[in-house]
């Protein structure tokens, strides 16, 4: 639902919608809030007060000699269920899963066509994002394109410019690979200070799918591309925005970049670029051009609008970093996370996601005391290059305030930075490529808040 | 096959294992055909910073202003200053910036926002983008001379060229020499995946994986203010009804330690009712609003607030019960009743137009 945020709180959008007064308001309120927070959350602890008995018992002992859910057989145990091939032949999630949706962040953008919907990371398991929950980022609206009419052209520094149909592309040798895609502006709203409540809105512009397609190098070779002097290619979309991005030839030569038609075993979803998109592992999502119609081989970068006006990172010096596409090593705890409530003290399995645009995740450490002490988490398999990796670790919650963080390291030895380290080099107005360590405060009342620590 | 061997070697260096790079073991034939010159001309529209690809043509500030007021001002404001729909395009530039090639306001944290011309270093970028993606709802419909004219007008109101400046494929170079932020970009960083720019090889942050006693006692330096508790909707409804944690009920104030607390509410899933074939004369808010979203109407009209056009609730109040009038207005567009910014004719089909008109005539309710 398109709406304006009338609460007086403005959020910094990926494309820099925030007004200065908005920043001031958020800062001022955050300062006030901090005082309240210290008063409320730590006063009891400091006074040695007992933990309040406010936490609800999640599984109380039944009073009537047993749980009615056990004693009275439900209809599904005593009746006939539904038949096969319902729902027009395409299965849907349970009706009880309606809370799990991709959502817009109120006040972030003024149109739904140049906007974002965030994946509900707090509700997902493993590493694959269900295609219907994959985050969306459109620049000029999405289309459902007739695949029989879609064409891919290769031109520029080639022996012969070529045109391919989907029929032909799908005849070529294929690869299927799991990769994460992360918007360069993921977590952008929190560059300066906390702005949103849940992991869906802080980190929900990342998703991971198995993509299927043809290495771009195969197509370039069919066109006789000049791989020596052609140091860059331009990728261009067929939609209204005709998104264009410069891609380095070195990545294409490595065989990593491919032209995909498949996603999680079926065709791409329209919102993800049906029938054809570029896959550029490890690089921010805007380079994964959707509705791909053209590849041009050239010998210089193109300075397209989305690499000259947006997706550039402002430094304190006033200079912008241009051509900054790499998504560096990053992680986030998804459970427990902001906006949730722990129902009871005792055992929890802290779990989250880690990823790196440079390779595999080597190690993830988790802290429950705001970064003072760390324990190494378990990595769930598979651990794949430039894909989401799931980690988890045991935790006993004693009912006291805790600040949960995760810190990932990739196989180049790079360690995910703190906000302090990141701001020391990039300031607070950089917008893009925020891979800072995320903090979730678990309060005594069980409620979890998005916080930043100093 | 020589290249295939090299690719595998490259992958091994990247730490990838296995035959990660599919390659036919025999020569691929019979796939793809040569593009015709006409086809290439139709699609090869990009313009590079060295002006390769820039078509011959010319434009004037006056002509640009005409096009601007008809097709651009709705979103960008008459002077490119509007932040209502998109980021402002014009503003924040001082005369000295044209001399230094650095926009001084970029180092001023108190300067609100960053406009397009404060950021962009290459004039080719703006020409190319207008040509490929503007106007917003009718991209690629401007003729070459119109693109030159619109850009000429923008450059004039940005203070970069005088009113009598003719913009063409040659004078674009003169403009480039005056671009306010032409020296404002750096590729000296480690965030480009290759070595093509010769930038930094080493990442700009070097954290270490310390394991114990790493920091002093952490203090919370930033969190959401209480008044924003429900700004993203009730978080109880944004979490699964079962799980290690449930969503916090943000529709109510947070309970404090010691308060008696009701168990956190879990959302009741909305079980879908079978859709009845609704009578076309009954307002269907859900359908109407989804059509408004689909067709970009909400860019200019808020449901309850004026944006560049009137709020839907205001339109509904003015034309109670006038379904036919409203349907005709949606089709024809108009100007003058609500202000000077015109609404272009809309291309919805009759059934869709009717759904919106019926909903409006009934009060534009939820």
mmCIF file of N, CA and C in Angstrom, chain B residues 27 45 84 102 111 127 159 183 201 220 226 232 259 267 275 303 322 352:
data_model
loop_
_atom_site.group_PDB
_atom_site.id
_atom_site.type_symbol
_atom_site.label_atom_id
_atom_site.label_comp_id
_atom_site.label_asym_id
_atom_site.label_seq_id
_atom_site.Cartn_x
_atom_site.Cartn_y
_atom_site.Cartn_z
ATOM 1 N N UNK B 27 32.143 -28.013 -31.242
ATOM 2 C CA UNK B 27 31.893 -26.635 -31.668
ATOM 3 C C UNK B 27 30.385 -26.386 -31.784
ATOM 4 N N UNK B 45 21.509 2.126 -28.348
ATOM 5 C CA UNK B 45 21.196 3.544 -28.105
ATOM 6 C C UNK B 45 22.099 4.189 -27.055
ATOM 7 N N UNK B 84 9.054 15.766 -4.479
ATOM 8 C CA UNK B 84 7.767 15.127 -4.167
ATOM 9 C C UNK B 84 7.752 13.671 -4.604
ATOM 10 N N UNK B 102 34.376 20.495 -8.605
ATOM 11 C CA UNK B 102 33.970 19.851 -7.356
ATOM 12 C C UNK B 102 32.792 20.624 -6.776
ATOM 13 N N UNK B 111 23.718 20.669 4.141
ATOM 14 C CA UNK B 111 22.993 20.975 2.912
ATOM 15 C C UNK B 111 22.004 19.852 2.634
ATOM 16 N N UNK B 127 22.120 12.788 -20.903
ATOM 17 C CA UNK B 127 21.544 12.671 -22.248
ATOM 18 C C UNK B 127 21.023 11.244 -22.461
ATOM 19 N N UNK B 159 22.116 26.652 -14.097
ATOM 20 C CA UNK B 159 23.120 27.713 -14.112
ATOM 21 C C UNK B 159 24.409 27.321 -14.824
ATOM 22 N N UNK B 183 35.050 16.507 -11.555
ATOM 23 C CA UNK B 183 36.222 15.898 -10.898
ATOM 24 C C UNK B 183 35.850 15.211 -9.590
ATOM 25 N N UNK B 201 43.620 -2.395 -3.969
ATOM 26 C CA UNK B 201 43.413 -3.840 -3.946
ATOM 27 C C UNK B 201 42.953 -4.278 -2.562
ATOM 28 N N UNK B 220 24.181 1.436 24.245
ATOM 29 C CA UNK B 220 23.266 1.630 23.119
ATOM 30 C C UNK B 220 23.338 3.092 22.687
ATOM 31 N N UNK B 226 10.161 5.832 20.656
ATOM 32 C CA UNK B 226 8.893 5.183 20.976
ATOM 33 C C UNK B 226 7.767 5.557 20.011
ATOM 34 N N UNK B 232 5.907 0.886 11.084
ATOM 35 C CA UNK B 232 5.977 -0.128 10.024
ATOM 36 C C UNK B 232 4.815 -1.112 10.134
ATOM 37 N N UNK B 259 5.240 -4.694 34.775
ATOM 38 C CA UNK B 259 3.826 -4.621 34.398
ATOM 39 C C UNK B 259 3.255 -6.029 34.238
ATOM 40 N N UNK B 267 -0.925 -13.174 15.235
ATOM 41 C CA UNK B 267 -1.889 -12.768 14.224
ATOM 42 C C UNK B 267 -2.800 -13.931 13.844
ATOM 43 N N UNK B 275 -14.050 -15.781 -3.816
ATOM 44 C CA UNK B 275 -14.379 -14.491 -4.430
ATOM 45 C C UNK B 275 -15.728 -14.595 -5.124
ATOM 46 N N UNK B 303 -4.042 8.780 -1.778
ATOM 47 C CA UNK B 303 -5.411 8.376 -1.442
ATOM 48 C C UNK B 303 -6.073 9.465 -0.602
ATOM 49 N N UNK B 322 -21.124 10.549 -9.470
ATOM 50 C CA UNK B 322 -20.991 10.841 -10.905
ATOM 51 C C UNK B 322 -20.041 9.866 -11.602
ATOM 52 N N UNK B 352 -11.699 -1.452 -16.445
ATOM 53 C CA UNK B 352 -10.824 -0.976 -15.361
ATOM 54 C C UNK B 352 -11.182 0.453 -14.977
#
